[in-house]
Coordinates of C-alpha atoms in Angstrom, one line a residue:
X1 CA 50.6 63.6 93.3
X2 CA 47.7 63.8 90.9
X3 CA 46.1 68.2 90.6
X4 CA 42.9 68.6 89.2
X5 CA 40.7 72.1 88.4
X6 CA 38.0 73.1 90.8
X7 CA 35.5 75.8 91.4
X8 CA 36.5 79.4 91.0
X9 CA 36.4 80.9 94.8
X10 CA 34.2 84.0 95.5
X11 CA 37.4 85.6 94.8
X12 CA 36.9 85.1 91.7
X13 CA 33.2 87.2 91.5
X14 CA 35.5 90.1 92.4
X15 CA 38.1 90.0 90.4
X16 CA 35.7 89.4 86.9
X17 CA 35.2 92.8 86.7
X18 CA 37.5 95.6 85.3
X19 CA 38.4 98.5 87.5
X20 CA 38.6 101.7 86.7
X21 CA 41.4 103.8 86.3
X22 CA 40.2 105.4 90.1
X23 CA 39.2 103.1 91.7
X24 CA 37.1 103.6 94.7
X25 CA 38.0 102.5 98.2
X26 CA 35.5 99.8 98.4
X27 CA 36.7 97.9 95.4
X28 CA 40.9 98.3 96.7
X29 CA 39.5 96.9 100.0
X30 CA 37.7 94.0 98.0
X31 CA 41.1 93.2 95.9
X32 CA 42.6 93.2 99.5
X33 CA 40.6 90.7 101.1
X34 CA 40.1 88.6 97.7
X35 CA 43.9 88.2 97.7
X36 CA 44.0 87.5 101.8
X37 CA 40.8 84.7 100.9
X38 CA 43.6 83.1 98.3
X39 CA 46.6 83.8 100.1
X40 CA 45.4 82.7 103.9
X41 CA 44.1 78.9 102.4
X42 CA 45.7 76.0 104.3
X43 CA 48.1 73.8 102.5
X44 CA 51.0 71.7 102.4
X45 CA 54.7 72.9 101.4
X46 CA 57.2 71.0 99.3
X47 CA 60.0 72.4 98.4
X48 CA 63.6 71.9 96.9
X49 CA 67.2 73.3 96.5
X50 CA 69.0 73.8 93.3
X51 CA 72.2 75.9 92.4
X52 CA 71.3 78.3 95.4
X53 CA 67.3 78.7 94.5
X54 CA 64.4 77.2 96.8
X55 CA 61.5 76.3 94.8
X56 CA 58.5 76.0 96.5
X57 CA 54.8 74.4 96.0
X58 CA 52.2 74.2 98.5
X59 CA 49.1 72.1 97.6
X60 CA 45.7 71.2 99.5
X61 CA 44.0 68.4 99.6
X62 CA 40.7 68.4 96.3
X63 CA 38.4 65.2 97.4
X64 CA 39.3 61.6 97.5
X65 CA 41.9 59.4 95.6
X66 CA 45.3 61.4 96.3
X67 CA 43.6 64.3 94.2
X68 CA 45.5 68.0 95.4
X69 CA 44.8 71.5 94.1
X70 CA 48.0 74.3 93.4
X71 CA 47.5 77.3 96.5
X72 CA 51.1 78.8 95.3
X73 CA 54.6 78.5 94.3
X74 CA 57.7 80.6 94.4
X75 CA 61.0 80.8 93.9
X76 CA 63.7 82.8 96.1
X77 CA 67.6 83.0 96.1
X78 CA 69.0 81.5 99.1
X79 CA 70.5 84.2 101.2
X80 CA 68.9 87.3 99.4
X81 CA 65.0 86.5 99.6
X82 CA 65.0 87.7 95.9
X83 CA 62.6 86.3 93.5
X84 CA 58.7 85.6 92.7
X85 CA 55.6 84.3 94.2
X86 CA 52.5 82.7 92.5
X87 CA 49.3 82.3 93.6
X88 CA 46.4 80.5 92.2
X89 CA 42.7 80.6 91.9
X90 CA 41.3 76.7 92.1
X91 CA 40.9 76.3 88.2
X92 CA 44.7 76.8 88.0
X93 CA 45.0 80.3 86.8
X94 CA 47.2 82.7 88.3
X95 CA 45.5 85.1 90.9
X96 CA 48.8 87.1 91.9
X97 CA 52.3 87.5 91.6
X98 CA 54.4 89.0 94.0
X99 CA 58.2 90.3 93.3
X100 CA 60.0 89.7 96.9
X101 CA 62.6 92.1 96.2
X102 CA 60.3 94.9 95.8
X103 CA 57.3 93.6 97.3
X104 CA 55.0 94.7 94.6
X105 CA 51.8 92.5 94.9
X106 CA 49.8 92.5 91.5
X107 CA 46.4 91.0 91.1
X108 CA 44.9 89.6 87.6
X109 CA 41.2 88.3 86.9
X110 CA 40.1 84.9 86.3
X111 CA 41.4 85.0 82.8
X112 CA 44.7 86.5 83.3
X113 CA 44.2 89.9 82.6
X114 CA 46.0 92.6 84.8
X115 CA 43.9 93.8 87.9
X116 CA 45.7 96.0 89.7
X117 CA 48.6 96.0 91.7
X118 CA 47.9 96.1 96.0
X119 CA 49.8 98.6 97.8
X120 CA 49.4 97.9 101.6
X121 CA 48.7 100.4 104.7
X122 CA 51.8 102.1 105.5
X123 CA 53.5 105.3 107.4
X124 CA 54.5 107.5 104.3
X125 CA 55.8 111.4 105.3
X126 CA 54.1 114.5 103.9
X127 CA 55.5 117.4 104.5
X128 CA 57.9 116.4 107.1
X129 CA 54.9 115.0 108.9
X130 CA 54.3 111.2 109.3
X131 CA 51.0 109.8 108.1
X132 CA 49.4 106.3 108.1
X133 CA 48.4 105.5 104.7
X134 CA 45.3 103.0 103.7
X135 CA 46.4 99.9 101.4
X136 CA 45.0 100.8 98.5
X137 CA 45.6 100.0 94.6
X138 CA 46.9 101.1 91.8
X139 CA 45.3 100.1 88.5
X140 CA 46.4 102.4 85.6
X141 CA 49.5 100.4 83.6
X142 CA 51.4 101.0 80.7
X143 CA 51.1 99.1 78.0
X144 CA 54.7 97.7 78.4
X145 CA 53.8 97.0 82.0
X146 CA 50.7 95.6 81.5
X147 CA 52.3 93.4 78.5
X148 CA 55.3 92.0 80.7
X149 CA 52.6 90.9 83.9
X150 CA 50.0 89.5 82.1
X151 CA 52.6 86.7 79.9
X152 CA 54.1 86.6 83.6
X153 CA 50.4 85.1 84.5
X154 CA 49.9 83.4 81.6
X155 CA 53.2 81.3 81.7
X156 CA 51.7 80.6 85.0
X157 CA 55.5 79.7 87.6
X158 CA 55.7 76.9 84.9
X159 CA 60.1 77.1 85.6
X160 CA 58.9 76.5 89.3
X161 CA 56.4 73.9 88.7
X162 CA 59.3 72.0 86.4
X163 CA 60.8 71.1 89.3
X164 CA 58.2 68.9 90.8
X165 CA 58.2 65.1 89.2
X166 CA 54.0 65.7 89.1
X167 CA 53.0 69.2 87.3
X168 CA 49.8 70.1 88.0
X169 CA 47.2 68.3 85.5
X170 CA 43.3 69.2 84.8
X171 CA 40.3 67.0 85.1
X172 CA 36.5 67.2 84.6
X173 CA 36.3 64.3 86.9
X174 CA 33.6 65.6 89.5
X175 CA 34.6 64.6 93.0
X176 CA 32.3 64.4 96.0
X177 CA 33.4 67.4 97.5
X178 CA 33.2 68.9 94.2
X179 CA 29.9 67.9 93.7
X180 CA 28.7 69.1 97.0
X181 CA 30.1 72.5 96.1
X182 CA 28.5 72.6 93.2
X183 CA 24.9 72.0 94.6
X184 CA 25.6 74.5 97.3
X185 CA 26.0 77.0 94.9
X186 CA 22.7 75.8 92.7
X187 CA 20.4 75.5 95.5
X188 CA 21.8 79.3 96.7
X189 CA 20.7 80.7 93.6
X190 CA 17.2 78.7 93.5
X191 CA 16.7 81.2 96.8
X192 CA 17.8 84.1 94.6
X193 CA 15.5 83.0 91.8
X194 CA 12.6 82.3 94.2
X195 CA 12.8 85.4 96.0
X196 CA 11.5 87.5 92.5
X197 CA 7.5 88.1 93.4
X198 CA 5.9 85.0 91.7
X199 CA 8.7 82.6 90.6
X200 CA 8.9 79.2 91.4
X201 CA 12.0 76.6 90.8
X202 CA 10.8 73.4 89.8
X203 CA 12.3 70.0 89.9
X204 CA 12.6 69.7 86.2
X205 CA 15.3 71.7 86.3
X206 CA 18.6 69.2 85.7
X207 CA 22.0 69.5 84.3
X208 CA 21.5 68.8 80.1
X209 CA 24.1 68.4 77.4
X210 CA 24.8 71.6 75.2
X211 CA 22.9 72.1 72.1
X212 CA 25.6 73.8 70.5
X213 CA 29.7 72.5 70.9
X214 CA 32.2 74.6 73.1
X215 CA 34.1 76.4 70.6
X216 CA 36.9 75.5 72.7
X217 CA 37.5 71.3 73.1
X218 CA 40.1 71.8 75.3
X219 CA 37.9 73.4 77.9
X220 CA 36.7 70.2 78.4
X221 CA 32.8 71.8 78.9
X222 CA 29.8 69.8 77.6
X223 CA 26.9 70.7 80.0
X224 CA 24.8 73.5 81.0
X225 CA 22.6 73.9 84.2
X226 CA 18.9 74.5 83.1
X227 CA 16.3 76.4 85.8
X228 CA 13.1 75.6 84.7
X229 CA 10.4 78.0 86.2
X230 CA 6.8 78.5 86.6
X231 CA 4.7 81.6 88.0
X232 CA 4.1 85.1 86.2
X233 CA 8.0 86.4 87.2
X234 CA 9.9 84.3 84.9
X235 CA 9.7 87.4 82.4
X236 CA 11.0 89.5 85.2
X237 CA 14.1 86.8 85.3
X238 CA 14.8 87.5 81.7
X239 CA 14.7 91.3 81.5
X240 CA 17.2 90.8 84.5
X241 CA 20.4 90.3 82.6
X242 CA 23.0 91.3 85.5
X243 CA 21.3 89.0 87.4
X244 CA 21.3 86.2 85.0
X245 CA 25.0 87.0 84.2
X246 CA 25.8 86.4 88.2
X247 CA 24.1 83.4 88.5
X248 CA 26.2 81.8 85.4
X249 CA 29.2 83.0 86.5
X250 CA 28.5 81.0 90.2
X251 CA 27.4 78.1 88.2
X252 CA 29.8 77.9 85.6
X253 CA 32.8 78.4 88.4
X254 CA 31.4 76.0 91.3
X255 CA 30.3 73.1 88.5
X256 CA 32.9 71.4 86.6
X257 CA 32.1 70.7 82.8
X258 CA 29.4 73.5 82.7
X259 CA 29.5 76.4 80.1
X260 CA 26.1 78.0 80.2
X261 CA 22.8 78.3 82.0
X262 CA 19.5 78.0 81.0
X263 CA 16.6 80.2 82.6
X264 CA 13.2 78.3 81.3
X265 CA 9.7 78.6 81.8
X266 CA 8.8 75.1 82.9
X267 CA 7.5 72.6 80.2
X268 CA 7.8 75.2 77.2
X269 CA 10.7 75.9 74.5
X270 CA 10.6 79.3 76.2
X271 CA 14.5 80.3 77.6
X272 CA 17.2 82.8 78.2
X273 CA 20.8 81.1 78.2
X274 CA 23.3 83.2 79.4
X275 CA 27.1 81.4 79.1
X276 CA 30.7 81.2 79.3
X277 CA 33.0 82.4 76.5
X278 CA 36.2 81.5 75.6
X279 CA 37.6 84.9 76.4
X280 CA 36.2 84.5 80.0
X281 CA 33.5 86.7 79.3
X282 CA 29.9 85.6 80.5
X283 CA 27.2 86.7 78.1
X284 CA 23.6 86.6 77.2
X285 CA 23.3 84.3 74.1
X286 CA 21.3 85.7 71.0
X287 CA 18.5 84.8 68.7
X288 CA 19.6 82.5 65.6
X289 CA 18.4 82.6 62.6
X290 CA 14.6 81.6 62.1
X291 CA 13.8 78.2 61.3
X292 CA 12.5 78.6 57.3
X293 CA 9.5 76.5 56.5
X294 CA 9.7 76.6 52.8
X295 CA 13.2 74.6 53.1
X296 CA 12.7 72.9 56.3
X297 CA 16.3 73.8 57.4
X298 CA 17.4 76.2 59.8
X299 CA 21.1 78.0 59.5
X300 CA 23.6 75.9 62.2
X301 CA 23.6 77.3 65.3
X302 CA 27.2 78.8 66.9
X303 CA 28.1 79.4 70.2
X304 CA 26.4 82.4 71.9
X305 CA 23.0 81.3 70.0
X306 CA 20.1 79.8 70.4
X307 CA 16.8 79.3 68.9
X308 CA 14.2 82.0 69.6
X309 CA 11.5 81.1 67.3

């Protein structure tokens, strides 16, 4: 059984941001259904008995070839129900871990850092008097707590996954249903572009190879998507940073092998490139340093840069 990385799940959109300490109904009730979206996914179960544990994996189906994708994994003492649950966004991270015993449910972003922990609806007493309480979440940690969770998530079940003669493996290798996911998500967010007064999405734009190296090789990330655009709104596109930060994120998640995205004015040098960093943050890249014309040389470009001049 071969596992490869796809596309981060809408999920994924709203776990990326942090929450606040108080957070406000609308974003618990988002955590709840992001984990439900991850949690509810169709798979197959495989699972095995040794020295009184069950270890558990269930996998779907990724494209062609015998290719699967890791939904979860657990392990539970036979007879006591004790032990821990894993659950996994499509690139392989961990999305949540749930203690059986206790049944604390806790959710972590896209790159592994704590979200908050769910707390379901349940009849609590207050005052003597019975009351139906909202799921909800909890999201202010110690720093011991949030320490001892988020090296939980980054070990990722890998005792569990031991188990199983085939571990879960990455690959860039872009399947058909990949693929098809991936231009979804591109032609959606022509339609976002498009519908800014006087912007138009031409057919130059095309996946190209970065200018500048990933920082990080192992990432496995050597493309970005460029937009090219005509029509007097393209400025409005660039003073629109959220919205440009959005748009990466989709692209980055839903294309495999893509770190950034160019937003161009059509048949010019003129761009704003908004992309992936190793930390998981998405950001708007900056002006390098000019190009001098006394030496003819201009400083080497890093990640996060890009020529402005």
């Amino acid at each position: 059984m071969k596992f490869i990385s796809i596309p981060l799940i809408s999920a994924l959109l709203v776990l990326g941001f942090p929450l606040a300490l108080q957070a406000k109904p609308t974003q618990a009730e988002a955590l709840h259904r992001a984990f439900a979206e991850i949690s509810q996914q169709t798979c197959d179960d495989r699972s095995i008995l040794q020295a009184g544990i069950n270890y558990s994996v269930c996998t779907a189906s990724a494209g062609d070839k015998g290719q699967y994708r890791l939904i979860s994994a657990s392990s539970t003492i036979v007879n006591y129900g004790d032990g821990i649950g894993y659950w996994y966004y499509p690139n392989g991270k961990v999305a949540a871990i749930r203690f059986f015993h206790t049944d604390e449910l806790f959710m972590f972003d896209g790159g592994g850092k704590l979200q908050a922990e769910l707390i379901r609806a349940q009849k609590v007493m207050v005052n003597g008097q019975e009351q139906f309480q909202e799921r909800s979440i909890r999201a202010n940690f110690t720093k011991s707590e949030r320490d001892r969770l988020e090296k939980l998530a980054q070990d990722g079940g890998k005792d569990i996954l031991s188990k199983f003669k085939k571990q879960p493996q990455s690959s860039t290798n872009e399947t058909p249903s990949l693929w098809s996911h991936c231009k979804r998500m591109i032609d959606e967010n022509v339609v976002r572009l498009e519908a800014i007064p006087n912007v138009k999405v031409t057919t130059s734009s095309r996946f190209s190879k970065l200018i500048t190296p990933y920082p990080d090789r192992s990432a496995n990330l050597d493309r970005r998507y460029v937009f090219a655009m005509e029509g007097r709104g393209v400025e409005t596109v660039w003073k629109s940073v959220d919205l440009m930060t959005d748009i990466t994120q989709e692209i980055t998640n839903a294309c495999v092998g893509t770190a950034a995205v160019t937003f161009g004015r059509d048949r010019t040098a003129d761009s704003a490139t908004v992309g992936l960093f190793p930390n998981g943050e998405i950001k708007r890249f900056t002006c390098s340093a000019d190009f001098d014309d006394l030496t003819r040389t201009r400083t080497p470009i890093s990640w996060g840069q890009q020529a402005c001049d």
